[in-house]
Structures are given as C-alpha cells and as structure tokens.
Backbone as CSV, one residue per row, in Angstrom:
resi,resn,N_x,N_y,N_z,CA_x,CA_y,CA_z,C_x,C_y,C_z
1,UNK,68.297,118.366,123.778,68.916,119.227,122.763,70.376,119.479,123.135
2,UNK,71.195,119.276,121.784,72.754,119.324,122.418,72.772,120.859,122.651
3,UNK,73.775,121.144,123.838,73.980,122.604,124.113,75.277,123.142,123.682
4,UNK,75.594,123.718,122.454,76.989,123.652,121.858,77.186,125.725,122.163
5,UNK,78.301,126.108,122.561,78.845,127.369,123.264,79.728,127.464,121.442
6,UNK,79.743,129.022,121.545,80.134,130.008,120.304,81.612,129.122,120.095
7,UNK,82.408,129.435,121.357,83.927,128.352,121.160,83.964,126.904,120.390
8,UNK,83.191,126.566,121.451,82.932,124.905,120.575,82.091,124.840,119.521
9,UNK,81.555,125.552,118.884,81.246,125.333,117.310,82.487,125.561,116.428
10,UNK,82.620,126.779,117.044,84.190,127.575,115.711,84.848,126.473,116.058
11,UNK,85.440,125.516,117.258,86.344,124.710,116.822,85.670,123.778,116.478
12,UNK,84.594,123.344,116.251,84.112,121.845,115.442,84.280,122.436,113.883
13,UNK,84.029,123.564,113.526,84.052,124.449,112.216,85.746,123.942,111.804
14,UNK,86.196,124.593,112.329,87.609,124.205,111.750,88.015,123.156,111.829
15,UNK,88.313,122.143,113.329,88.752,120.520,112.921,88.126,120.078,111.418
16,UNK,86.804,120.465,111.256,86.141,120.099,110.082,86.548,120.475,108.549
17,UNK,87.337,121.469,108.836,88.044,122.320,107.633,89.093,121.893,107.737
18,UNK,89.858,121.521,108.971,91.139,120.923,108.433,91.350,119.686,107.840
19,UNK,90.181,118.409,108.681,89.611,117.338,108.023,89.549,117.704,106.239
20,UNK,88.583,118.388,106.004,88.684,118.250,104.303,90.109,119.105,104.007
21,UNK,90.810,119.500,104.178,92.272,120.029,103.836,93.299,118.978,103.516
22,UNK,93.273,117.962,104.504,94.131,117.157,104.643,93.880,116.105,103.992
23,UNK,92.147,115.775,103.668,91.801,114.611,102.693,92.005,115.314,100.952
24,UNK,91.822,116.982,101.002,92.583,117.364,99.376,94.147,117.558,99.342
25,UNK,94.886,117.200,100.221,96.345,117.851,100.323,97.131,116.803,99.544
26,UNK,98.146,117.359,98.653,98.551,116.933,98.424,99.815,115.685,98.994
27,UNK,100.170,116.359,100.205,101.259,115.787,100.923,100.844,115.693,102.292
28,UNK,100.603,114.068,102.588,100.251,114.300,103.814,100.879,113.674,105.419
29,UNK,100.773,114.055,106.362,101.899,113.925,107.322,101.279,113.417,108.701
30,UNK,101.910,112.428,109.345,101.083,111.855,110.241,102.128,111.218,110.931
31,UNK,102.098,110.919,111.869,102.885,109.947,113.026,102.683,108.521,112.553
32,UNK,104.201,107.855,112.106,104.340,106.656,111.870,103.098,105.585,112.842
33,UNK,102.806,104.768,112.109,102.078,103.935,112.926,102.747,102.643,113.633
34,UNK,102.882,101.812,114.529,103.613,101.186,115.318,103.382,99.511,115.044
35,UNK,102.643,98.959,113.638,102.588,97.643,114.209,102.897,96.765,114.536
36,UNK,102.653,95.509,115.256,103.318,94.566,115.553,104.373,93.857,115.018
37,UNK,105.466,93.212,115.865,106.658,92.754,114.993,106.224,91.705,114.835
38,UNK,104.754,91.081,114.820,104.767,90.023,114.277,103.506,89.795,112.934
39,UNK,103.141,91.341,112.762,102.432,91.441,111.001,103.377,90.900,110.686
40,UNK,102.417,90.140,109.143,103.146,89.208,108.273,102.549,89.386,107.027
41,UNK,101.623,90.524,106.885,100.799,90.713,105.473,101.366,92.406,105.128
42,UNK,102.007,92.350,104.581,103.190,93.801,103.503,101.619,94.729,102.875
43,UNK,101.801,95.855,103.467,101.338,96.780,102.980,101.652,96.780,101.250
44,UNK,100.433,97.581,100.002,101.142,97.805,99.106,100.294,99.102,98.398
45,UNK,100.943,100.113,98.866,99.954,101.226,98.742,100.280,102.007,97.165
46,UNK,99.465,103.238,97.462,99.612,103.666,95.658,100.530,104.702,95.518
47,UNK,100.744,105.129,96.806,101.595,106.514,97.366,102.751,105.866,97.656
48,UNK,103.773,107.088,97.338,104.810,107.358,98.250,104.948,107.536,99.589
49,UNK,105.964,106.742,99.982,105.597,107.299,101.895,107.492,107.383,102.249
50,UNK,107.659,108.830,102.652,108.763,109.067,103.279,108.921,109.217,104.602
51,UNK,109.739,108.082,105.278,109.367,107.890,106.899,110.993,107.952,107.026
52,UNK,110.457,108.738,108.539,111.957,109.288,109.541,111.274,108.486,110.771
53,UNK,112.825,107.562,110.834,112.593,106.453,112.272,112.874,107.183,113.002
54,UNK,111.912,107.513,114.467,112.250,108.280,114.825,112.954,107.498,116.220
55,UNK,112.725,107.432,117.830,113.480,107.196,119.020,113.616,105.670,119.218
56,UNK,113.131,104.910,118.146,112.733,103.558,118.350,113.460,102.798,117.092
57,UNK,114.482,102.120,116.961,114.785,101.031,115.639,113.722,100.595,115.120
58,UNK,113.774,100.320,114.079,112.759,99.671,113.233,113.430,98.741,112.309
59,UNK,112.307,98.041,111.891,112.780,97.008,111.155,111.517,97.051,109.918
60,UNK,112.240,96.850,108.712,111.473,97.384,107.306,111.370,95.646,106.869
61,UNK,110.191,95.503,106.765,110.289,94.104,105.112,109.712,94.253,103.681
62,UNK,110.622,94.141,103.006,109.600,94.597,101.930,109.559,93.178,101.000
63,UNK,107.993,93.251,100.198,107.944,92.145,98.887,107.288,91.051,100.013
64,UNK,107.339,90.378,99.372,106.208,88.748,99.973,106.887,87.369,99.990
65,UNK,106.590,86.617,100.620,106.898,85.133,100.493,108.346,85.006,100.066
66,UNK,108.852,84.053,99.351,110.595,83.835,99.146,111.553,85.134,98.999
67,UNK,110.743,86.038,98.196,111.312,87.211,97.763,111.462,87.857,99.201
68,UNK,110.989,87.954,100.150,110.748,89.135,101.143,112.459,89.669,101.590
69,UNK,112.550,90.587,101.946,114.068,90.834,102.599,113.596,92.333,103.721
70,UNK,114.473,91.688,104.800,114.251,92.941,106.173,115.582,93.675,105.632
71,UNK,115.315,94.655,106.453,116.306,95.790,106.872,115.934,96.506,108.411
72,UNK,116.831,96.580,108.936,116.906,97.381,110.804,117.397,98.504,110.297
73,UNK,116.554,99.574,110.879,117.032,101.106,110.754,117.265,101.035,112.132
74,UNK,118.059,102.422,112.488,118.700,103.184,113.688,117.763,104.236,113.760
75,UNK,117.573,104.817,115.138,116.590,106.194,114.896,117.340,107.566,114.002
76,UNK,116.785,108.471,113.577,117.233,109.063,112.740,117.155,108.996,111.024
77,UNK,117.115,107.776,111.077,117.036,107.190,109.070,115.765,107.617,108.872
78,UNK,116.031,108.032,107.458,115.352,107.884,106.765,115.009,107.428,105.285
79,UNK,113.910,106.970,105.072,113.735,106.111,103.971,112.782,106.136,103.136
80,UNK,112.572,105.867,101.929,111.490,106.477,100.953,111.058,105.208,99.767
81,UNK,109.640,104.911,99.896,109.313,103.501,99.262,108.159,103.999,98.334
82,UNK,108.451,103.471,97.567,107.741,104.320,96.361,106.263,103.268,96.252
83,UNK,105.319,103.117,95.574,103.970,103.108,95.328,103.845,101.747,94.808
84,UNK,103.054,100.876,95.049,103.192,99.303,94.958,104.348,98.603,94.948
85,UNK,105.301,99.258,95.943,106.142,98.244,96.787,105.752,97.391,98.114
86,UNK,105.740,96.539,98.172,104.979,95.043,99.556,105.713,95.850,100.370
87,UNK,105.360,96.103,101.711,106.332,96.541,102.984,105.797,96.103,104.029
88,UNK,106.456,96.246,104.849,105.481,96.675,106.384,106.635,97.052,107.419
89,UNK,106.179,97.780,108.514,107.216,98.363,109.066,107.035,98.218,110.389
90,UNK,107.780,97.816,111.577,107.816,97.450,112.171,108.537,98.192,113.378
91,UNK,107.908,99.050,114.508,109.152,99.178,115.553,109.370,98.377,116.742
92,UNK,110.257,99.099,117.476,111.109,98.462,119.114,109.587,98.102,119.648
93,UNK,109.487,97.314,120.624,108.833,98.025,121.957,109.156,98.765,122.919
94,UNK,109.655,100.197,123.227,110.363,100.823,123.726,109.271,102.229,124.492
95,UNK,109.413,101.847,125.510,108.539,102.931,126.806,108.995,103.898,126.136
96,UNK,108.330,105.038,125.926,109.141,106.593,125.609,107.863,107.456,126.830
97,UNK,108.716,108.821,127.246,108.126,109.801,127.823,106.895,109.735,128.232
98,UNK,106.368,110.261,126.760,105.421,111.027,125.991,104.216,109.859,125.568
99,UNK,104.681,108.762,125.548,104.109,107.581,125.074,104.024,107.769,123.263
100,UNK,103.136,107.466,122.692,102.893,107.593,121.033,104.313,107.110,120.353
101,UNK,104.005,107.660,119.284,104.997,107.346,118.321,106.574,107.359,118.488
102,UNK,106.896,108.094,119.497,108.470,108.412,119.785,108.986,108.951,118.814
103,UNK,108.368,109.926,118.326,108.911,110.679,116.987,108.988,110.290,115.732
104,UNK,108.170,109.321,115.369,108.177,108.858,114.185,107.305,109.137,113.177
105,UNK,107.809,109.597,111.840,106.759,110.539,111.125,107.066,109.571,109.790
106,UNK,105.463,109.770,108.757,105.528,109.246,107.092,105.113,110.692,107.235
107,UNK,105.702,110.750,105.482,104.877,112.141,104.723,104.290,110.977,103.214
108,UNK,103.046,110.991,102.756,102.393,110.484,101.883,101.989,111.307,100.756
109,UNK,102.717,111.202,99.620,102.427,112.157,98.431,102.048,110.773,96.681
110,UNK,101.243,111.606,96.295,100.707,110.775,95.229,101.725,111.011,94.140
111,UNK,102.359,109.333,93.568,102.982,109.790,92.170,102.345,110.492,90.715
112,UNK,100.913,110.227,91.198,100.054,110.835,89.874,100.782,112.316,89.833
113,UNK,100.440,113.097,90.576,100.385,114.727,91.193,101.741,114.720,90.737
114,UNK,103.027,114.279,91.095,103.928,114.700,90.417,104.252,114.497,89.745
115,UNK,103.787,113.581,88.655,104.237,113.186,87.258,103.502,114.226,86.163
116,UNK,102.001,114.509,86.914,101.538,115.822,85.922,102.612,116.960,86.424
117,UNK,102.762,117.191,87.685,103.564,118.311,87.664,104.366,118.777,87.129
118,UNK,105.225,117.673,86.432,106.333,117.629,85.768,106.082,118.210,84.186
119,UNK,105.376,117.579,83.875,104.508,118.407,82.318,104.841,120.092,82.473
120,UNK,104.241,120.406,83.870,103.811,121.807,84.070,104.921,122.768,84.149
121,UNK,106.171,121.944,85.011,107.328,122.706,85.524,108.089,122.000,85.388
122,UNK,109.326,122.360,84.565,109.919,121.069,84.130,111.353,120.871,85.284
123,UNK,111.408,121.920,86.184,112.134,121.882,87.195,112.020,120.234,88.263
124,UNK,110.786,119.975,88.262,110.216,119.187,88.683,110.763,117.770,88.113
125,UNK,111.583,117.571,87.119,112.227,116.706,86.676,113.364,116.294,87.114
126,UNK,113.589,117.146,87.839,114.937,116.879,88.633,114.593,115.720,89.351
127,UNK,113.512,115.427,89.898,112.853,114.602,90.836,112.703,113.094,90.277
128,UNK,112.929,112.655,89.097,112.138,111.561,87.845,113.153,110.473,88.666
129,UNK,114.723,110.801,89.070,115.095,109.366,88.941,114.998,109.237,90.499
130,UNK,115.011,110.025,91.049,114.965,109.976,92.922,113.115,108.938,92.786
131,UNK,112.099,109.384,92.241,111.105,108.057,92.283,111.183,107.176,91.459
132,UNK,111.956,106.976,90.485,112.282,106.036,90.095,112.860,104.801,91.135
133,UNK,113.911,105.555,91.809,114.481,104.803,92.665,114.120,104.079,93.462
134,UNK,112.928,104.827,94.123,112.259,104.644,95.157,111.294,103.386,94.877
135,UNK,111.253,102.800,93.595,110.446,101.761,93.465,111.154,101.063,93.962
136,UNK,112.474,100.574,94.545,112.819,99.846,94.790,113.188,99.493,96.135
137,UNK,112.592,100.833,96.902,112.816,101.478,98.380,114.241,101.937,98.621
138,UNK,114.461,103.431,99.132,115.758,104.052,99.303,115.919,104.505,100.761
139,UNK,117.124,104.217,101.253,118.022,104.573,102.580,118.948,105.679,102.776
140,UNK,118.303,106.730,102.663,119.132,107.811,102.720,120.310,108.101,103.353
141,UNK,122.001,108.089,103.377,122.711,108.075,104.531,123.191,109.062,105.010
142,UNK,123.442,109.458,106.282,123.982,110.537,106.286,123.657,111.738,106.202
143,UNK,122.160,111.856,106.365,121.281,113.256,105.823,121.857,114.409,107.618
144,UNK,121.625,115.762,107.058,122.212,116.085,107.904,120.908,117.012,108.579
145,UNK,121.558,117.449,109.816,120.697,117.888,110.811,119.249,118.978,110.108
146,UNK,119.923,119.903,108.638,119.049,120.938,108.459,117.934,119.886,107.353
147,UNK,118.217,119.209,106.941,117.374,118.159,106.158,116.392,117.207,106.889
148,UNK,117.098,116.760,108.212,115.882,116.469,109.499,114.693,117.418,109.616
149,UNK,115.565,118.573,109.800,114.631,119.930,110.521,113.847,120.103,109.305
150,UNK,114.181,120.162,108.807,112.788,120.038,107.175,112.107,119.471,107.036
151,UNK,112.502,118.386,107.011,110.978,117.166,107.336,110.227,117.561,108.363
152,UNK,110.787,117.414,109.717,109.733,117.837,110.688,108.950,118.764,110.393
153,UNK,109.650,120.143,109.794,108.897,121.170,110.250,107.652,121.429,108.869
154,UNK,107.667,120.223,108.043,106.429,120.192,106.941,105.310,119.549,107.670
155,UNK,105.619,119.138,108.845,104.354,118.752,109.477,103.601,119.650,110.599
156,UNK,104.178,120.835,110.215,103.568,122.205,111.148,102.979,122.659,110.686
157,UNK,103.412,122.715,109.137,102.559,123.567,107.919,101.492,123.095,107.251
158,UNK,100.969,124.363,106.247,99.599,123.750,105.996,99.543,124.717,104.656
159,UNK,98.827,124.139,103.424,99.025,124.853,102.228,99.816,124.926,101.697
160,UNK,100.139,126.226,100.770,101.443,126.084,99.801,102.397,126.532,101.329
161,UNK,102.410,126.361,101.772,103.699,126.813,102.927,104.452,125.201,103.123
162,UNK,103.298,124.363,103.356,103.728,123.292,103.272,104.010,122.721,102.066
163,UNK,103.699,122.934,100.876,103.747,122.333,99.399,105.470,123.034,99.282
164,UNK,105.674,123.966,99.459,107.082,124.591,98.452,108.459,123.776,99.825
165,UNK,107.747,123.939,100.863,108.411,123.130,101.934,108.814,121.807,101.800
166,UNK,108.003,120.995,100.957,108.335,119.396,100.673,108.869,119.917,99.541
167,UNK,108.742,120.485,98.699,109.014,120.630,97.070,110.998,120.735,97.288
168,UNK,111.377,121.587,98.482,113.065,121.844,98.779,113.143,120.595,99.242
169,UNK,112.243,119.826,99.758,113.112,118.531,100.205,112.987,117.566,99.886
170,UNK,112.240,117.571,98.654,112.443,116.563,97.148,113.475,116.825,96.669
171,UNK,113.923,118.080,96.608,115.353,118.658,95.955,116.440,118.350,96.658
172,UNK,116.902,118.747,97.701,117.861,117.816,98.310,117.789,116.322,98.632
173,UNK,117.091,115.598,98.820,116.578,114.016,98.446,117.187,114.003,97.571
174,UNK,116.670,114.454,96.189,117.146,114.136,94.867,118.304,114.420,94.435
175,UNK,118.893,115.290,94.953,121.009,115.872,94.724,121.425,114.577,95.344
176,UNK,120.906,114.092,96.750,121.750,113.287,97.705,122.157,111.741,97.247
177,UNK,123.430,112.044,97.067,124.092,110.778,96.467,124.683,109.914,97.084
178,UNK,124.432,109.809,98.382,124.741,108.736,99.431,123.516,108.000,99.891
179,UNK,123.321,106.954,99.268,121.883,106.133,99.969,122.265,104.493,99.361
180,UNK,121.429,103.869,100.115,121.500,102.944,99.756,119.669,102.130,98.950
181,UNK,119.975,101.103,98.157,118.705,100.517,97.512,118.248,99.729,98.086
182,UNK,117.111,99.055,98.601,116.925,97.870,99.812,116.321,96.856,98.970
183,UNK,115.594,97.082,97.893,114.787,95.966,97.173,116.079,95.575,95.850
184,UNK,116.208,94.098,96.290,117.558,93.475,94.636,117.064,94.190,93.345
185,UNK,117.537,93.350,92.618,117.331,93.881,91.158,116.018,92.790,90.569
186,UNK,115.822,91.676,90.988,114.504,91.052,91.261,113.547,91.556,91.508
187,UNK,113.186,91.566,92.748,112.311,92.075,93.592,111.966,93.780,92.360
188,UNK,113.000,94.721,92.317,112.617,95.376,91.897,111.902,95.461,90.487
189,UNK,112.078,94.714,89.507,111.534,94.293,87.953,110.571,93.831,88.432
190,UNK,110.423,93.008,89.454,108.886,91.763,89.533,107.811,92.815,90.511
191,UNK,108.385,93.895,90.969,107.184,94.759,91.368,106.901,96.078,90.975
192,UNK,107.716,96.235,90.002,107.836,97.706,89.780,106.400,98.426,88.995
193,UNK,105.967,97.457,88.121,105.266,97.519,87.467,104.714,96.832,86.574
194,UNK,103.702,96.814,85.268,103.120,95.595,84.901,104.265,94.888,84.058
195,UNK,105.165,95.686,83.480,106.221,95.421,82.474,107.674,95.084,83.627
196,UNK,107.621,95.145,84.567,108.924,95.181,84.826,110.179,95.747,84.437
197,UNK,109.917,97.106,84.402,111.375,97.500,83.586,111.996,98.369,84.533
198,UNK,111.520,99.005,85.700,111.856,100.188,86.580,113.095,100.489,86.523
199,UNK,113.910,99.454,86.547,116.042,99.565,86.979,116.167,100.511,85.376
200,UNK,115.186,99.990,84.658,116.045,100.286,83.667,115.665,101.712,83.163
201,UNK,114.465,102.090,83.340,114.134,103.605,83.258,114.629,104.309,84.059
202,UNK,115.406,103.701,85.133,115.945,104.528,86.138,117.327,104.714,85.516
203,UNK,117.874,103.979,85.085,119.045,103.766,84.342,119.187,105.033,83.331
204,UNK,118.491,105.216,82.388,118.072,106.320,81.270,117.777,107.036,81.472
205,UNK,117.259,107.278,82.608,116.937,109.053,83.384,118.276,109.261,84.065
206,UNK,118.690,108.283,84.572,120.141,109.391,85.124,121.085,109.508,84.257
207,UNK,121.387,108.883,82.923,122.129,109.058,81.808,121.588,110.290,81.099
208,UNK,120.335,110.811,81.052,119.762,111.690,80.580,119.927,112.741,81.041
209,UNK,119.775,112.834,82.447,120.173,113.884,83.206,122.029,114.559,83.529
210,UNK,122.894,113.334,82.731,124.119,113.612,82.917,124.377,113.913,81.326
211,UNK,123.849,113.801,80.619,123.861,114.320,79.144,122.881,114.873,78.378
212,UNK,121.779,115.296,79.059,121.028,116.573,78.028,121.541,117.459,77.769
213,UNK,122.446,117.855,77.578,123.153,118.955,76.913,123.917,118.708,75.426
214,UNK,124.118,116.804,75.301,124.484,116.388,74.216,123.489,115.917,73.352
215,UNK,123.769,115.475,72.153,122.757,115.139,71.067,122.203,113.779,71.686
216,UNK,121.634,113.568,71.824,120.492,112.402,72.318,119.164,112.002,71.431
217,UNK,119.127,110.632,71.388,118.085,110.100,70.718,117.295,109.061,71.121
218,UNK,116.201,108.734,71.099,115.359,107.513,71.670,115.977,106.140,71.625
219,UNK,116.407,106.126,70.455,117.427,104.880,70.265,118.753,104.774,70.570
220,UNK,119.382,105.692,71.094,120.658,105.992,71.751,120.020,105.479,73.107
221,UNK,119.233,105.976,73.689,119.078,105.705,75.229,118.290,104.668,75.517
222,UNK,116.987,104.437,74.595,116.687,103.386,74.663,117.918,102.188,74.472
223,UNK,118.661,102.386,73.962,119.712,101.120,73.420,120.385,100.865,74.795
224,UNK,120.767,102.520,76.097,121.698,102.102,77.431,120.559,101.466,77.971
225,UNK,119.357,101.541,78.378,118.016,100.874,78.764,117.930,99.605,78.527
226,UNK,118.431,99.044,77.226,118.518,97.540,77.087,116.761,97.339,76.795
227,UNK,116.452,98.462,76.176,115.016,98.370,75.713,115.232,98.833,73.738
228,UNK,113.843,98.044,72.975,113.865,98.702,72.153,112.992,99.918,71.852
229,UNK,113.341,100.424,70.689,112.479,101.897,70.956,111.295,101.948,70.890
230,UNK,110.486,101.505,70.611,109.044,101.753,70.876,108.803,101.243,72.452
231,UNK,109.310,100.518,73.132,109.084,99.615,74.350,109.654,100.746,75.480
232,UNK,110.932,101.427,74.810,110.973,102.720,75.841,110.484,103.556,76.023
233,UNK,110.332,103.432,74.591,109.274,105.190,74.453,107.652,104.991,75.500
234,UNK,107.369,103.625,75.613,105.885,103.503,76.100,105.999,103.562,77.552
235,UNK,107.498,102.617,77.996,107.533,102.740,79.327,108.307,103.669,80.174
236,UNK,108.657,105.073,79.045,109.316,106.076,79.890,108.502,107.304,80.086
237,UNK,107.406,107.130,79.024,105.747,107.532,79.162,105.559,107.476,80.580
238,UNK,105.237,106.295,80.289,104.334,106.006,81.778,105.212,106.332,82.905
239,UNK,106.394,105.837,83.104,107.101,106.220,84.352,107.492,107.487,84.967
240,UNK,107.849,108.676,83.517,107.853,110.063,84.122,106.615,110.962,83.862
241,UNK,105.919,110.847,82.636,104.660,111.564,82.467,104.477,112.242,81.308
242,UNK,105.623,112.180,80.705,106.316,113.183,79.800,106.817,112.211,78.516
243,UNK,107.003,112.200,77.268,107.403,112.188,76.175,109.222,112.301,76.653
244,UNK,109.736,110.957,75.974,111.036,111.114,75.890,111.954,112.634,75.360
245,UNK,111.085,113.585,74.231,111.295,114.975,73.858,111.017,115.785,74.804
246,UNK,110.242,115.888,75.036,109.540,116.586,76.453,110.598,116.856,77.446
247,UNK,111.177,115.273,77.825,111.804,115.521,79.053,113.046,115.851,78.808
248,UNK,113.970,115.592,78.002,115.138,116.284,77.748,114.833,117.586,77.495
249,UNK,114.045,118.231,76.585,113.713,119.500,76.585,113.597,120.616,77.690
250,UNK,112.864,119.301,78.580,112.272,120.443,79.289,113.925,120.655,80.897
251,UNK,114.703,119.817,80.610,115.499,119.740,81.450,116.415,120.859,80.879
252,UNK,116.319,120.959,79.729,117.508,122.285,78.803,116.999,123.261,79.167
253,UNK,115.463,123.744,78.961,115.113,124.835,79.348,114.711,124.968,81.042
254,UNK,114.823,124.283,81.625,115.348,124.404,83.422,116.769,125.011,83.319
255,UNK,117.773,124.543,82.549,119.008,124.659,82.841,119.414,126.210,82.232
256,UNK,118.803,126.602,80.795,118.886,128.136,80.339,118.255,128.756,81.113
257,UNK,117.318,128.804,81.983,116.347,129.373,83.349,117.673,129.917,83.982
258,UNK,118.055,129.132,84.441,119.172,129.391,86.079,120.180,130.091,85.220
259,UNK,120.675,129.490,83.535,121.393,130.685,82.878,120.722,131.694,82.878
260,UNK,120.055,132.436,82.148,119.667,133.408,81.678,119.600,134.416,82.992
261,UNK,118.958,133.653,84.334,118.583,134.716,86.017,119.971,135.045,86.074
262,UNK,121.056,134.214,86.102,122.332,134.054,87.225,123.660,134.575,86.121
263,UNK,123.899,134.723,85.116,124.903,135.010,84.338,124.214,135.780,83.258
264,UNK,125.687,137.082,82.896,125.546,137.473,81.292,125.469,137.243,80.127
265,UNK,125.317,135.916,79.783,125.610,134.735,78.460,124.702,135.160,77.377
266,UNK,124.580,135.288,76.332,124.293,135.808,75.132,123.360,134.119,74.985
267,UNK,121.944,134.902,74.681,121.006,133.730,74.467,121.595,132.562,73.614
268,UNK,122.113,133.200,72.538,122.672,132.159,71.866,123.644,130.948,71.938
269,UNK,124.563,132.045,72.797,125.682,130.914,73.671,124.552,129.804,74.449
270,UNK,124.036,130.224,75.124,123.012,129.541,76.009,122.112,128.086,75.165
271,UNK,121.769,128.785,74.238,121.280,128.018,73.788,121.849,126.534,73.177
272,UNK,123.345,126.609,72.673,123.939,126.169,72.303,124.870,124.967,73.355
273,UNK,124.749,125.802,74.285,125.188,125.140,75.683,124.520,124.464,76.411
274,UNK,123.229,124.366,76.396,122.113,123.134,77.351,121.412,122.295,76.205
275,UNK,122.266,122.250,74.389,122.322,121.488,73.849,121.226,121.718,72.758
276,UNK,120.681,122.639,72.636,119.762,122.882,71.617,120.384,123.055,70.484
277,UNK,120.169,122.951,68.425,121.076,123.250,67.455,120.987,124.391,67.029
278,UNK,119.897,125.108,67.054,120.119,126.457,66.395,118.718,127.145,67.372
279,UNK,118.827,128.648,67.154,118.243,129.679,67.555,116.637,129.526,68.013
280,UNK,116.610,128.980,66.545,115.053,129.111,66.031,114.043,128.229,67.265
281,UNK,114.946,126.825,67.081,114.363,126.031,67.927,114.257,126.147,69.612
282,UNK,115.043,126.505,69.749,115.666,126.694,71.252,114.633,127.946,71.764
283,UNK,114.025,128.866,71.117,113.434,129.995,71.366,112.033,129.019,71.088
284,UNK,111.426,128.405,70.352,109.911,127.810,70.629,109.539,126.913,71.278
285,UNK,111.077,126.396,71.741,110.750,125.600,73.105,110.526,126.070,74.137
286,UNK,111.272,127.095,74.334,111.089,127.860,75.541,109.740,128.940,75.831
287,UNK,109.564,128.892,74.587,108.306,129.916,74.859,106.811,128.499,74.849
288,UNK,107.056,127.732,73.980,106.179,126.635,75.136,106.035,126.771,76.356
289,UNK,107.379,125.955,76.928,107.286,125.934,78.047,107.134,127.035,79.237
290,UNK,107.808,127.958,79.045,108.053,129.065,79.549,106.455,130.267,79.704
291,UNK,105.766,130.072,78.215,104.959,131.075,78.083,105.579,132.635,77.546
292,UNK,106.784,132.615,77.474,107.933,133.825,77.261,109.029,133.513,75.973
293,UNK,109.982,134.760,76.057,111.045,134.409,75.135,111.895,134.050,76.169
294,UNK,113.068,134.126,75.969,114.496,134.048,76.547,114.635,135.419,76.959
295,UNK,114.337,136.315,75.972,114.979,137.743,76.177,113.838,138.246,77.646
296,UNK,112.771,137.593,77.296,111.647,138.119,78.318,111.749,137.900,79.702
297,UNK,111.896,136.348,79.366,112.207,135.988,80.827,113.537,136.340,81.972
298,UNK,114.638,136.780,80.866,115.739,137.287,81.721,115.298,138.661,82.176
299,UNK,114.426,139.353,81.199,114.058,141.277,81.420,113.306,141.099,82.274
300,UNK,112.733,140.051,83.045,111.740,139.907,83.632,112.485,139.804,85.291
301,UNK,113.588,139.202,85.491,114.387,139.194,86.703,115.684,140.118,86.831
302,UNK,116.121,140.844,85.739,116.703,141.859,85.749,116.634,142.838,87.089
C-alpha cells in the first residue's frame, strides 16, 4: 500500500490543478525547446508562438523544400510566428551554468481566442495587423529592457494576472514599428492560408487603422487590397473575426472611449471626429458595443 504523508498529497493536489490550468490557459509559457541543428522537418502548428532567444544564438527556418529561408538571431531577440507557418528552431551548443534552456522562453496563444475576443472588445483590434503580420514571421528590433521584463515576468503568473499581463504586451508588440518580416512575399501568400491573400489583408488593416476616422467603404479598401469585394469581404472575415463594419466601427468606438475618459469634448464633436455622420448613429453603435450611452459611459469614469 502506497504510504502518501498530508504534504505530499496537497502537493500532488495542486501540481494536478496546475496541470489542468495550464492545459485551459489561454497563454501558455514554457522554456524554449533546444533541437538539433540538424532537424530538417519544420514544425507547423495552429498557435502563435512568441519566443525570446535567450543566452544561446539561434537559428530560425521557416517554410519547406526550395522555399525554405534561415535567419540567426542574437540572444535577446525576439520573434513572433504566427499559426501554420513551417519553422523549426534551432540553438548554439553552448555549456550554460544552470544547464537547460539558457533562458529561452515561447509564450503559445490560440488565434481562435483572439479573434473572438475581438468581437467582444474592440480594443483588441489594435492587435489585427501585428497577427496578420506574424503570418509571415516577425523580428522585433530593438525592444527595450521594460518589454523584456514583461515577457519574462508572464511566466511567473497565473490567471487573469497573467492574461492582462500578455494583453500590455500585445499592445506594445503592436505600436512597435521597428521589426523586421522573415517570410518573402511568396512564402507568405503560399502559406498563409487556403486563399493566399495574408499581405494583402494585412495591407487593409493598416490602411484602416490609419483612416477610420474617414469615410471608408468595402470597395474603397477592398480596391487598396487588390481584392474584389465580395473576395474581401470573405477573407477579412476570416482573418480578423469581425465584419469589415464591425471592425472600423468598433475601432471608432475604442477611439471615443479614450475621448470621452481623457478630455471635455462634447459627444457630438466626438462623434464626428472618430468619423461617424450624425448623432443618431454614432450613439447605437456605441451602445451595442459598449452596453451604454456615451453620456453613461463618460458619468461612469467621472
């Protein structure tokens, strides 16, 4: 008969609770794995995986056969490969201390989870062209010391401590306008998806995001897309989660949000200013989305 002591149950109790935590979590965090520099079969997973090289160079390949192309990181980089991109990753052989990983961390988050999210909170849109991008794998440059310390320290946490923790560093990811793209403009159409269009929805989300405040139309943007309109409308569906209306919408009423908390502006001005045409409309969008008025939601942070 096994002889198990009060201590060693409570901790088999919990490893066991953290086990199912980490198989429902949304974002999950683990020490890079090390394989050989001489794998030759490219991972092609369904997740996102954001990896910080950590004491050891690495060397990235992504895509298969003629197409394939490396990249050598430095320790410190980091890089973000979005969800049926071919990869495999490769480090030094390099003795460290401690032995293991030498500091090398993925964080693994599902694009499903944030594409509904986005429906829910339209803040969350800020995020559409940063994974867009990422279909094509991104090299962040230059990230600075408090954006390191963020990553790491989401792998301490657990719950929403850890959820609002990745959620700020999707947000700076997504402001950061120094990176580089590692997969061509090939590679990226021939894996992006069943249609191949990724460059180009990526294309129309950041035009979108630099002009929702102006009059915009499916066939206006579908037309910078180099798509026609029904063909955008299906594949900008699928790529953010959201209805081409939806997502400009919901980016106006993100943007009257931060008006309405942070300045005195007369709803109307407001409204008029993150591009809505008249009153009427601008107030039943927001109370969609919102669940509130305009007037409510400002009396509400007053």
């Amino acid at each position: 008969m096994l002889n198990t002591t009060p201590q060693a149950f409570a901790s088999q109790q919990a490893l066991a609770s953290q086990q199912v935590f980490d198989a429902c979590a949304t974002v999950h965090c683990e020490g890079a794995s090390a394989p050989s520099p001489r794998e030759s079969h490219p991972r092609c997973l369904h997740e996102h995986e954001l990896h910080l090289i950590g004491a050891r160079p690495a060397r990235l390949r992504i895509g298969a056969g003629a197409d394939q192309e490396t990249h050598s990181f430095a320790p410190g980089t980091v890089v973000l490969l979005g969800p049926r991109l071919p990869h495999s990753l490769a480090f030094e052989h390099r003795a460290s201390a401690g032995g293991g990983s030498a500091g090398e961390l993925v964080l693994r988050f599902s694009d499903e989870l944030l594409r509904r999210g986005m429906a829910l909170f339209p803040e969350l849109g800020d995020a559409g062209p940063l994974l867009a991008r990422a279909r094509q794998g991104v090299q962040f440059v230059g990230l600075g010391a408090d954006t390191l310390a963020r990553l790491r320290r989401i792998e301490t946490l657990r719950g929403l401590a850890r959820f609002s923790e990745f959620i700020a560093l999707l947000n700076e990811l997504a402001q950061w306008r120094d990176y580089r793209l590692l997969a061509d403009v090939f590679l990226a159409e021939a894996g992006f998806d069943e249609d191949g269009r990724a460059l180009r929805i990526h294309k129309a989300i950041d035009y979108i995001r630099d002009n929702y405040a102006e009059a915009l139309s499916l066939a206006e943007v579908g037309a910078i897309a180099g798509m026609r309109e029904n063909a955008f409308s299906r594949s900008f569906r699928r790529a953010t989660g959201q209805t081409f209306t939806d997502f400009v919408n919901g980016l106006r009423v993100a943007r009257a949000c931060r008006l309405l908390a942070s300045t005195r502006q007369q709803v109307s001005s407001i409204c008029y200013e993150v591009g809505f045409n008249n009153i009427s409309n601008f107030n039943r969008h927001f109370r969609r989305i919102q669940g509130m008025t305009p007037g409510e939601f400002r009396g509400r942070r007053m």
